[in-house]
mmCIF file of C-alpha atoms in Angstrom:
data_model
loop_
_atom_site.group_PDB
_atom_site.id
_atom_site.type_symbol
_atom_site.label_atom_id
_atom_site.label_comp_id
_atom_site.label_asym_id
_atom_site.label_seq_id
_atom_site.Cartn_x
_atom_site.Cartn_y
_atom_site.Cartn_z
ATOM 1 C CA MET A 1 -5.443 -60.357 161.401
ATOM 2 C CA LEU A 2 -6.929 -60.729 164.880
ATOM 3 C CA ASP A 3 -10.492 -62.046 165.068
ATOM 4 C CA ALA A 4 -12.675 -62.024 168.166
ATOM 5 C CA ILE A 5 -15.594 -64.369 167.556
ATOM 6 C CA ASN A 6 -18.745 -64.357 169.715
ATOM 7 C CA LEU A 7 -16.889 -63.620 172.956
ATOM 8 C CA THR A 8 -18.781 -63.822 176.225
ATOM 9 C CA CYS A 9 -17.058 -62.797 179.451
ATOM 10 C CA ILE A 10 -18.431 -63.461 182.936
ATOM 11 C CA ARG A 11 -16.747 -62.171 186.106
ATOM 12 C CA ASP A 12 -18.092 -62.779 189.606
ATOM 13 C CA GLU A 13 -21.327 -64.179 188.149
ATOM 14 C CA ARG A 14 -21.885 -60.972 186.146
ATOM 15 C CA THR A 15 -21.907 -60.953 182.357
ATOM 16 C CA LEU A 16 -19.629 -58.136 181.213
ATOM 17 C CA PHE A 17 -20.271 -58.625 177.507
ATOM 18 C CA SER A 18 -21.665 -61.353 175.284
ATOM 19 C CA ASN A 19 -21.575 -62.379 171.611
ATOM 20 C CA LEU A 20 -18.892 -59.781 170.922
ATOM 21 C CA SER A 21 -17.271 -60.110 167.496
ATOM 22 C CA PHE A 22 -14.821 -57.875 165.647
ATOM 23 C CA SER A 23 -11.618 -58.032 163.607
ATOM 24 C CA VAL A 24 -8.458 -55.956 163.655
ATOM 25 C CA SER A 25 -6.356 -55.774 160.504
ATOM 26 C CA ALA A 26 -2.859 -54.533 159.685
ATOM 27 C CA GLY A 27 -2.574 -50.763 159.962
ATOM 28 C CA GLU A 28 -5.483 -50.365 162.382
ATOM 29 C CA MET A 29 -5.629 -48.700 165.797
ATOM 30 C CA VAL A 30 -8.627 -49.717 167.904
ATOM 31 C CA GLN A 31 -9.703 -48.162 171.191
ATOM 32 C CA VAL A 32 -11.807 -50.282 173.540
ATOM 33 C CA ALA A 33 -14.117 -47.873 175.340
ATOM 34 C CA GLY A 34 -16.870 -48.130 177.915
ATOM 35 C CA GLN A 35 -17.779 -47.211 181.462
ATOM 36 C CA ASN A 36 -15.724 -48.405 184.408
ATOM 37 C CA GLY A 37 -16.561 -52.052 185.020
ATOM 38 C CA ALA A 38 -17.712 -52.643 181.459
ATOM 39 C CA GLY A 39 -14.967 -55.221 180.917
ATOM 40 C CA LYS A 40 -12.308 -53.303 178.990
ATOM 41 C CA THR A 41 -9.346 -54.866 180.779
ATOM 42 C CA SER A 42 -11.047 -58.272 180.760
ATOM 43 C CA LEU A 43 -11.416 -58.040 176.988
ATOM 44 C CA LEU A 44 -7.773 -57.083 176.499
ATOM 45 C CA ARG A 45 -6.678 -60.012 178.645
ATOM 46 C CA LEU A 46 -8.822 -62.363 176.542
ATOM 47 C CA LEU A 47 -7.263 -60.969 173.356
ATOM 48 C CA ALA A 48 -3.773 -61.383 174.815
ATOM 49 C CA GLY A 49 -4.466 -65.017 175.707
ATOM 50 C CA LEU A 50 -4.071 -64.371 179.433
ATOM 51 C CA SER A 51 -7.571 -65.580 180.271
ATOM 52 C CA GLN A 52 -10.329 -67.557 178.592
ATOM 53 C CA ALA A 53 -13.771 -66.461 177.519
ATOM 54 C CA GLU A 54 -16.865 -68.186 178.848
ATOM 55 C CA GLU A 55 -17.850 -68.609 175.202
ATOM 56 C CA GLY A 56 -16.257 -67.737 171.890
ATOM 57 C CA GLU A 57 -12.743 -67.780 170.463
ATOM 58 C CA VAL A 58 -9.878 -65.496 169.550
ATOM 59 C CA HIS A 59 -8.065 -66.225 166.286
ATOM 60 C CA TRP A 60 -4.690 -64.972 165.102
ATOM 61 C CA GLN A 61 -3.990 -65.321 161.393
ATOM 62 C CA GLY A 62 -6.930 -67.682 161.074
ATOM 63 C CA LYS A 63 -5.988 -70.068 163.908
ATOM 64 C CA THR A 64 -7.256 -70.245 167.475
ATOM 65 C CA LEU A 65 -4.817 -68.995 170.101
ATOM 66 C CA PRO A 66 -4.271 -72.441 171.681
ATOM 67 C CA ARG A 67 -3.226 -73.800 168.256
ATOM 68 C CA ASN A 68 -1.092 -70.754 167.471
ATOM 69 C CA ARG A 69 0.213 -69.710 170.881
ATOM 70 C CA ASP A 70 3.962 -69.659 170.198
ATOM 71 C CA VAL A 71 3.603 -67.661 166.991
ATOM 72 C CA TYR A 72 1.113 -65.324 168.664
ATOM 73 C CA HIS A 73 3.379 -64.568 171.609
ATOM 74 C CA GLN A 74 6.178 -63.669 169.209
ATOM 75 C CA ASP A 75 3.802 -61.304 167.391
ATOM 76 C CA LEU A 76 2.366 -59.741 170.574
ATOM 77 C CA LEU A 77 3.489 -56.937 172.858
ATOM 78 C CA TRP A 78 1.262 -56.782 175.955
ATOM 79 C CA LEU A 79 1.468 -53.921 178.446
ATOM 80 C CA GLY A 80 -1.091 -54.209 181.237
ATOM 81 C CA HIS A 81 -2.174 -52.035 184.160
ATOM 82 C CA GLN A 82 0.919 -53.100 186.075
ATOM 83 C CA PRO A 83 4.212 -52.101 184.434
ATOM 84 C CA GLY A 84 5.359 -55.739 184.236
ATOM 85 C CA ILE A 85 8.986 -54.860 184.885
ATOM 86 C CA LYS A 86 11.552 -56.195 187.330
ATOM 87 C CA THR A 87 11.809 -53.702 190.171
ATOM 88 C CA VAL A 88 15.229 -54.850 191.407
ATOM 89 C CA LEU A 89 16.751 -54.117 187.997
ATOM 90 C CA THR A 90 17.551 -50.717 186.527
ATOM 91 C CA ALA A 91 15.737 -49.270 183.534
ATOM 92 C CA PHE A 92 18.633 -50.226 181.256
ATOM 93 C CA GLU A 93 18.783 -53.755 182.706
ATOM 94 C CA ASN A 94 15.034 -54.213 182.207
ATOM 95 C CA LEU A 95 15.234 -53.289 178.533
ATOM 96 C CA SER A 96 18.278 -55.511 178.103
ATOM 97 C CA PHE A 97 16.364 -58.379 179.728
ATOM 98 C CA PHE A 98 13.319 -58.030 177.464
ATOM 99 C CA HIS A 99 15.343 -57.354 174.334
ATOM 100 C CA GLY A 100 18.524 -59.295 174.963
ATOM 101 C CA GLY A 101 21.053 -59.442 172.188
ATOM 102 C CA GLY A 102 19.771 -56.215 170.729
ATOM 103 C CA ASP A 103 21.784 -53.244 169.572
ATOM 104 C CA GLU A 104 22.865 -51.262 172.639
ATOM 105 C CA ALA A 105 22.408 -48.042 170.663
ATOM 106 C CA ARG A 106 18.723 -48.950 170.217
ATOM 107 C CA LEU A 107 18.373 -49.458 173.969
ATOM 108 C CA TRP A 108 19.756 -45.980 174.559
ATOM 109 C CA GLN A 109 17.464 -44.555 171.913
ATOM 110 C CA ALA A 110 14.457 -46.165 173.634
ATOM 111 C CA LEU A 111 15.540 -44.747 176.997
ATOM 112 C CA THR A 112 15.904 -41.323 175.391
ATOM 113 C CA GLU A 113 12.486 -41.480 173.717
ATOM 114 C CA ALA A 114 10.899 -42.555 177.002
ATOM 115 C CA GLY A 115 12.522 -39.682 178.910
ATOM 116 C CA LEU A 116 14.667 -41.909 181.105
ATOM 117 C CA VAL A 117 18.172 -40.675 180.335
ATOM 118 C CA GLY A 118 19.767 -39.860 183.683
ATOM 119 C CA PHE A 119 17.703 -42.552 185.402
ATOM 120 C CA GLU A 120 18.967 -45.551 183.421
ATOM 121 C CA ASP A 121 21.103 -46.891 186.294
ATOM 122 C CA VAL A 122 18.563 -46.343 189.083
ATOM 123 C CA PRO A 123 16.797 -49.478 190.387
ATOM 124 C CA VAL A 124 13.194 -49.344 189.219
ATOM 125 C CA ASN A 125 11.857 -49.602 192.760
ATOM 126 C CA GLN A 126 13.415 -46.187 193.438
ATOM 127 C CA LEU A 127 11.663 -44.533 190.497
ATOM 128 C CA SER A 128 8.335 -42.710 190.579
ATOM 129 C CA ALA A 129 5.169 -44.356 189.267
ATOM 130 C CA GLY A 130 5.403 -42.326 186.073
ATOM 131 C CA GLN A 131 9.042 -43.274 185.539
ATOM 132 C CA GLN A 132 8.270 -46.939 186.125
ATOM 133 C CA ARG A 133 5.536 -46.673 183.515
ATOM 134 C CA ARG A 134 8.037 -45.109 181.124
ATOM 135 C CA VAL A 135 10.386 -48.073 181.592
ATOM 136 C CA ALA A 136 7.625 -50.393 180.391
ATOM 137 C CA LEU A 137 6.616 -48.051 177.561
ATOM 138 C CA ALA A 138 10.204 -47.805 176.328
ATOM 139 C CA ARG A 139 9.600 -51.236 174.823
ATOM 140 C CA LEU A 140 7.426 -49.542 172.195
ATOM 141 C CA TRP A 141 10.644 -48.293 170.613
ATOM 142 C CA LEU A 142 12.230 -51.756 170.673
ATOM 143 C CA SER A 143 9.473 -54.237 169.898
ATOM 144 C CA HIS A 144 9.162 -55.968 166.529
ATOM 145 C CA ALA A 145 5.761 -57.417 167.504
ATOM 146 C CA ARG A 146 3.021 -56.809 164.958
ATOM 147 C CA LEU A 147 0.236 -56.488 167.537
ATOM 148 C CA TRP A 148 0.402 -54.154 170.518
ATOM 149 C CA ILE A 149 -2.242 -54.560 173.235
ATOM 150 C CA LEU A 150 -1.949 -51.681 175.692
ATOM 151 C CA ASP A 151 -4.093 -51.274 178.800
ATOM 152 C CA GLU A 152 -4.144 -47.599 179.870
ATOM 153 C CA PRO A 153 -0.670 -46.826 178.488
ATOM 154 C CA PHE A 154 -0.917 -43.127 179.401
ATOM 155 C CA THR A 155 -1.419 -43.660 183.154
ATOM 156 C CA ALA A 156 0.924 -41.378 185.167
ATOM 157 C CA ILE A 157 2.385 -39.927 181.947
ATOM 158 C CA ASP A 158 2.537 -36.165 181.355
ATOM 159 C CA ALA A 159 1.149 -34.433 178.257
ATOM 160 C CA ALA A 160 4.476 -34.404 176.408
ATOM 161 C CA GLY A 161 4.917 -38.110 177.088
ATOM 162 C CA VAL A 162 1.376 -38.885 175.898
ATOM 163 C CA GLU A 163 2.067 -37.051 172.638
ATOM 164 C CA LYS A 164 5.321 -38.939 172.069
ATOM 165 C CA ILE A 165 3.742 -42.343 172.809
ATOM 166 C CA THR A 166 0.819 -41.522 170.522
ATOM 167 C CA ARG A 167 3.231 -40.679 167.704
ATOM 168 C CA GLN A 168 4.963 -44.016 168.196
ATOM 169 C CA MET A 169 1.648 -45.883 168.014
ATOM 170 C CA VAL A 170 0.772 -44.015 164.815
ATOM 171 C CA ARG A 171 4.181 -44.887 163.357
ATOM 172 C CA HIS A 172 3.597 -48.544 164.219
ATOM 173 C CA THR A 173 0.242 -48.652 162.437
ATOM 174 C CA ASN A 174 1.623 -46.726 159.461
ATOM 175 C CA GLU A 175 4.190 -49.507 159.120
ATOM 176 C CA GLY A 176 1.448 -52.157 159.058
ATOM 177 C CA GLY A 177 1.264 -52.916 162.765
ATOM 178 C CA MET A 178 -1.876 -53.115 164.901
ATOM 179 C CA VAL A 179 -2.682 -51.373 168.181
ATOM 180 C CA ILE A 180 -5.536 -52.186 170.555
ATOM 181 C CA LEU A 181 -5.715 -49.991 173.636
ATOM 182 C CA THR A 182 -7.813 -48.625 176.440
ATOM 183 C CA THR A 183 -7.376 -45.068 177.654
ATOM 184 C CA HIS A 184 -9.240 -42.386 179.551
ATOM 185 C CA GLN A 185 -7.262 -39.806 177.600
ATOM 186 C CA PRO A 186 -8.906 -38.329 174.495
ATOM 187 C CA LEU A 187 -7.231 -39.545 171.307
ATOM 188 C CA ALA A 188 -7.133 -36.742 168.747
ATOM 189 C CA LEU A 189 -6.764 -39.197 165.879
ATOM 190 C CA SER A 190 -9.529 -39.366 163.317
ATOM 191 C CA PHE A 191 -8.645 -42.860 162.110
ATOM 192 C CA VAL A 192 -8.961 -44.621 165.490
ATOM 193 C CA ARG A 193 -11.838 -47.111 165.523
ATOM 194 C CA GLN A 194 -13.770 -47.537 168.759
ATOM 195 C CA ILE A 195 -15.300 -50.679 170.185
ATOM 196 C CA VAL A 196 -17.692 -49.557 172.910
ATOM 197 C CA LEU A 197 -18.522 -52.137 175.555
ATOM 198 C CA GLN A 198 -21.955 -52.015 177.087
ATOM 199 C CA GLU A 199 -23.133 -54.244 179.893
ATOM 200 C CA ALA A 200 -24.861 -57.322 178.548
ATOM 201 C CA GLN A 201 -28.570 -57.542 179.236
ATOM 202 C CA SER A 202 -29.470 -60.223 181.790
#
């Protein structure tokens, strides 16, 4: 279980949110919503352990992230605004780098699911923005992490790709995983819980 406890986030002397608490349990998909500038990405970065809150704590399995960092990183798949891939490597080489020692057949399956077959040997810096995003998202078919934190995963992805990625997220939660995401795309899933960020009152 992931617990956010009384989180307060301040950026550029502006309070984005304060005293924010919630929990995410196995099998849950949670969408962080709110207007632009409300702090959605800032919250995801706090949950991923990439930045620190002004106040409050994030717990994983009952322990604070600093006390549980190694275990947490093994349990976490983070995909941020930037694809987070190595542009001098090909799509296949990127997946091999992130999931070294894995079954090569699984790498090919991930490339197929992500719509990258035929582009697997092209250096990433020669791919379109949507294709680069697909290289990062292909990890959804390879990761064994229990918690996925995804910041705008559907950016530059066509409708068919959005549907396929959504199905993979649903499969992950059905298998006991957790997904926390932001998206401007409507999610036609009745079981998705929303956490709506509103600017803290000064």
